[in-house]
Amino acid sequence: MGTRVQLKDFTQGPGEAPGTPVHEDKQLHEGAGFAEFAEQMAGDGFAFLHEQMRGGTVGPVLTVLHDGRVAGAIGPMETMADVGGAARLLPQYFGVLPRYRGHGYGRALWRAAMHWGHQHSAACQLLQTEVGGASDRLCAVEGLASLGFVNQRKA
């Protein structure tokens, strides 16, 4: 397995609408269970992200609910100027609980994140995906440009 570098160019617009309701973390009702989601997805960085969210040090996190509980999330949503001064959407933690995969929640979160980036004047987003992984396949279907591969050396 390798790592592919992907580019989302926002000059072409944000892409398709999410199709499933997506909410910012600050809009969640108290029983939505983001803390439980973060604990279950700790291996994907969500426990760390949740600590940052509680400290108020990161931008919003977008979530999708299943029966009123957090089933997936992407964030934090933040931009930063690149060396040329253009706003770039920063990479996010992105995941859906295994029992809710296959419901289109990942695609909805991704599309909502791309709309957020476009609405906040991002010019682009660069990210890395595991070749053949779920995010890699999603990026291909969503029309991201593959910029090549990162060589990984084994220690």
mmCIF file of C-alpha atoms in Angstrom:
data_model
loop_
_atom_site.group_PDB
_atom_site.id
_atom_site.type_symbol
_atom_site.label_atom_id
_atom_site.label_comp_id
_atom_site.label_asym_id
_atom_site.label_seq_id
_atom_site.Cartn_x
_atom_site.Cartn_y
_atom_site.Cartn_z
ATOM 1 C CA MET A 1 0.000 0.000 0.000
ATOM 2 C CA GLY A 2 1.148 3.499 -0.734
ATOM 3 C CA THR A 3 -0.051 7.011 -0.180
ATOM 4 C CA ARG A 4 -1.634 9.140 -2.890
ATOM 5 C CA VAL A 5 -1.584 12.949 -2.800
ATOM 6 C CA GLN A 6 -4.963 14.374 -3.828
ATOM 7 C CA LEU A 7 -6.077 17.893 -4.789
ATOM 8 C CA LYS A 8 -9.534 19.439 -4.478
ATOM 9 C CA ASP A 9 -9.677 22.637 -6.546
ATOM 10 C CA PHE A 10 -12.449 24.926 -5.294
ATOM 11 C CA THR A 11 -12.291 27.181 -8.365
ATOM 12 C CA GLN A 12 -14.529 24.551 -9.991
ATOM 13 C CA GLY A 13 -17.127 25.011 -7.208
ATOM 14 C CA PRO A 14 -17.859 22.917 -4.140
ATOM 15 C CA GLY A 15 -19.243 19.873 -5.929
ATOM 16 C CA GLU A 16 -22.516 18.108 -5.228
ATOM 17 C CA ALA A 17 -24.637 18.823 -2.164
ATOM 18 C CA PRO A 18 -24.387 16.367 0.754
ATOM 19 C CA GLY A 19 -27.855 14.825 0.313
ATOM 20 C CA THR A 20 -27.969 13.836 4.016
ATOM 21 C CA PRO A 21 -28.290 16.376 6.845
ATOM 22 C CA VAL A 22 -24.914 17.355 8.299
ATOM 23 C CA HIS A 23 -24.577 19.410 11.486
ATOM 24 C CA GLU A 24 -21.804 21.426 13.082
ATOM 25 C CA ASP A 25 -20.787 20.046 16.467
ATOM 26 C CA LYS A 26 -22.073 23.200 18.202
ATOM 27 C CA GLN A 27 -25.580 22.432 16.872
ATOM 28 C CA LEU A 28 -25.728 18.951 18.413
ATOM 29 C CA HIS A 29 -28.171 18.216 21.187
ATOM 30 C CA GLU A 30 -26.634 17.093 24.463
ATOM 31 C CA GLY A 31 -27.473 13.414 24.008
ATOM 32 C CA ALA A 32 -25.950 13.107 20.529
ATOM 33 C CA GLY A 33 -22.938 11.277 21.930
ATOM 34 C CA PHE A 34 -19.924 12.924 20.318
ATOM 35 C CA ALA A 35 -17.746 11.851 23.276
ATOM 36 C CA GLU A 36 -18.732 8.204 22.773
ATOM 37 C CA PHE A 37 -18.143 8.506 19.033
ATOM 38 C CA ALA A 38 -14.697 10.007 19.693
ATOM 39 C CA GLU A 39 -13.798 7.201 22.098
ATOM 40 C CA GLN A 40 -14.870 4.525 19.622
ATOM 41 C CA MET A 41 -12.894 6.258 16.859
ATOM 42 C CA ALA A 42 -9.819 7.035 19.002
ATOM 43 C CA GLY A 43 -7.596 5.085 16.607
ATOM 44 C CA ASP A 44 -8.513 7.585 13.889
ATOM 45 C CA GLY A 45 -7.583 10.591 16.032
ATOM 46 C CA PHE A 46 -11.049 11.563 17.243
ATOM 47 C CA ALA A 47 -10.232 11.318 20.961
ATOM 48 C CA PHE A 48 -7.463 13.878 20.421
ATOM 49 C CA LEU A 49 -9.789 16.027 18.310
ATOM 50 C CA HIS A 50 -12.484 15.860 20.997
ATOM 51 C CA GLU A 51 -10.013 17.186 23.584
ATOM 52 C CA GLN A 52 -9.157 20.059 21.251
ATOM 53 C CA MET A 53 -12.852 20.767 20.707
ATOM 54 C CA ARG A 54 -13.493 20.876 24.454
ATOM 55 C CA GLY A 55 -10.628 23.349 24.790
ATOM 56 C CA GLY A 56 -12.124 25.537 22.068
ATOM 57 C CA THR A 57 -8.873 25.548 20.089
ATOM 58 C CA VAL A 58 -10.170 24.219 16.758
ATOM 59 C CA GLY A 59 -12.728 25.132 14.148
ATOM 60 C CA PRO A 60 -16.089 23.418 13.756
ATOM 61 C CA VAL A 61 -16.500 19.695 13.267
ATOM 62 C CA LEU A 62 -19.206 18.481 10.911
ATOM 63 C CA THR A 63 -21.263 15.477 12.007
ATOM 64 C CA VAL A 64 -23.898 13.133 10.663
ATOM 65 C CA LEU A 65 -26.437 11.496 12.949
ATOM 66 C CA HIS A 66 -28.088 8.088 12.916
ATOM 67 C CA ASP A 67 -31.173 7.904 15.163
ATOM 68 C CA GLY A 68 -30.048 11.108 16.890
ATOM 69 C CA ARG A 69 -26.518 9.864 17.707
ATOM 70 C CA VAL A 70 -23.229 10.798 16.040
ATOM 71 C CA ALA A 71 -22.416 8.186 13.409
ATOM 72 C CA GLY A 72 -19.632 10.050 11.628
ATOM 73 C CA ALA A 73 -17.626 13.257 11.646
ATOM 74 C CA ILE A 74 -15.146 15.334 9.676
ATOM 75 C CA GLY A 75 -13.121 18.216 11.033
ATOM 76 C CA PRO A 76 -11.886 20.494 12.275
ATOM 77 C CA MET A 77 -12.894 22.817 9.475
ATOM 78 C CA GLU A 78 -10.172 25.429 9.158
ATOM 79 C CA THR A 79 -8.324 27.309 6.454
ATOM 80 C CA MET A 80 -4.779 28.666 6.359
ATOM 81 C CA ALA A 81 -3.016 30.882 3.856
ATOM 82 C CA ASP A 82 -0.455 29.077 1.719
ATOM 83 C CA VAL A 83 2.885 30.625 0.727
ATOM 84 C CA GLY A 84 1.163 32.519 -2.102
ATOM 85 C CA GLY A 85 -1.482 33.920 0.236
ATOM 86 C CA ALA A 86 -4.377 31.771 -1.043
ATOM 87 C CA ALA A 87 -6.604 30.139 1.562
ATOM 88 C CA ARG A 88 -6.204 26.380 1.713
ATOM 89 C CA LEU A 89 -8.622 24.048 3.495
ATOM 90 C CA LEU A 90 -6.602 22.080 6.018
ATOM 91 C CA PRO A 91 -6.858 18.266 6.185
ATOM 92 C CA GLN A 92 -9.389 16.900 8.636
ATOM 93 C CA TYR A 93 -10.003 13.853 10.779
ATOM 94 C CA PHE A 94 -12.637 11.897 8.901
ATOM 95 C CA GLY A 95 -14.495 8.769 9.930
ATOM 96 C CA VAL A 96 -17.753 6.874 10.229
ATOM 97 C CA LEU A 97 -18.425 4.238 12.878
ATOM 98 C CA PRO A 98 -18.008 0.792 11.280
ATOM 99 C CA ARG A 99 -21.628 -0.232 11.917
ATOM 100 C CA TYR A 100 -22.848 2.791 9.918
ATOM 101 C CA ARG A 101 -20.578 2.449 6.912
ATOM 102 C CA GLY A 102 -22.367 1.856 3.638
ATOM 103 C CA HIS A 103 -25.178 4.323 4.450
ATOM 104 C CA GLY A 104 -23.655 7.206 2.443
ATOM 105 C CA TYR A 105 -22.627 9.094 5.586
ATOM 106 C CA GLY A 106 -18.979 9.393 4.554
ATOM 107 C CA ARG A 107 -19.951 10.869 1.189
ATOM 108 C CA ALA A 108 -22.364 13.312 2.881
ATOM 109 C CA LEU A 109 -19.662 14.437 5.323
ATOM 110 C CA TRP A 110 -17.115 14.830 2.538
ATOM 111 C CA ARG A 111 -19.489 16.887 0.399
ATOM 112 C CA ALA A 112 -20.475 19.066 3.360
ATOM 113 C CA ALA A 113 -16.782 19.689 4.098
ATOM 114 C CA MET A 114 -16.167 20.692 0.485
ATOM 115 C CA HIS A 115 -19.106 23.096 0.653
ATOM 116 C CA TRP A 116 -17.693 24.539 3.891
ATOM 117 C CA GLY A 117 -14.305 25.069 2.225
ATOM 118 C CA HIS A 118 -15.866 26.739 -0.794
ATOM 119 C CA GLN A 119 -18.061 28.983 1.397
ATOM 120 C CA HIS A 120 -14.975 30.031 3.381
ATOM 121 C CA SER A 121 -13.052 31.019 0.223
ATOM 122 C CA ALA A 122 -10.588 28.140 0.168
ATOM 123 C CA ALA A 123 -8.773 27.857 -3.151
ATOM 124 C CA CYS A 124 -7.923 24.195 -2.675
ATOM 125 C CA GLN A 125 -7.297 21.312 -0.323
ATOM 126 C CA LEU A 126 -4.369 18.915 -0.422
ATOM 127 C CA LEU A 127 -4.693 15.597 1.328
ATOM 128 C CA GLN A 128 -3.199 12.142 1.421
ATOM 129 C CA THR A 129 -5.102 8.887 1.058
ATOM 130 C CA GLU A 130 -4.099 5.260 1.394
ATOM 131 C CA VAL A 131 -4.068 3.814 -2.127
ATOM 132 C CA GLY A 132 -7.135 1.624 -2.543
ATOM 133 C CA GLY A 133 -8.627 2.664 0.803
ATOM 134 C CA ALA A 134 -12.133 4.020 1.335
ATOM 135 C CA SER A 135 -11.001 7.672 1.282
ATOM 136 C CA ASP A 136 -8.936 7.065 -1.866
ATOM 137 C CA ARG A 137 -11.944 5.584 -3.654
ATOM 138 C CA LEU A 138 -14.200 8.408 -2.436
ATOM 139 C CA CYS A 139 -11.755 11.051 -3.697
ATOM 140 C CA ALA A 140 -11.634 9.381 -7.115
ATOM 141 C CA VAL A 141 -15.436 9.292 -7.388
ATOM 142 C CA GLU A 142 -15.687 12.900 -6.167
ATOM 143 C CA GLY A 143 -13.302 14.072 -8.900
ATOM 144 C CA LEU A 144 -10.169 15.009 -6.958
ATOM 145 C CA ALA A 145 -6.977 15.214 -8.986
ATOM 146 C CA SER A 146 -4.287 12.699 -8.117
ATOM 147 C CA LEU A 147 -0.941 14.511 -7.896
ATOM 148 C CA GLY A 148 1.136 11.374 -7.475
ATOM 149 C CA PHE A 149 2.402 9.137 -4.726
ATOM 150 C CA VAL A 150 4.502 9.479 -1.615
ATOM 151 C CA ASN A 151 7.283 6.918 -1.390
ATOM 152 C CA GLN A 152 7.214 5.112 1.907
ATOM 153 C CA ARG A 153 10.284 3.369 3.212
ATOM 154 C CA LYS A 154 10.050 0.555 5.676
ATOM 155 C CA ALA A 155 12.336 0.798 8.681
#
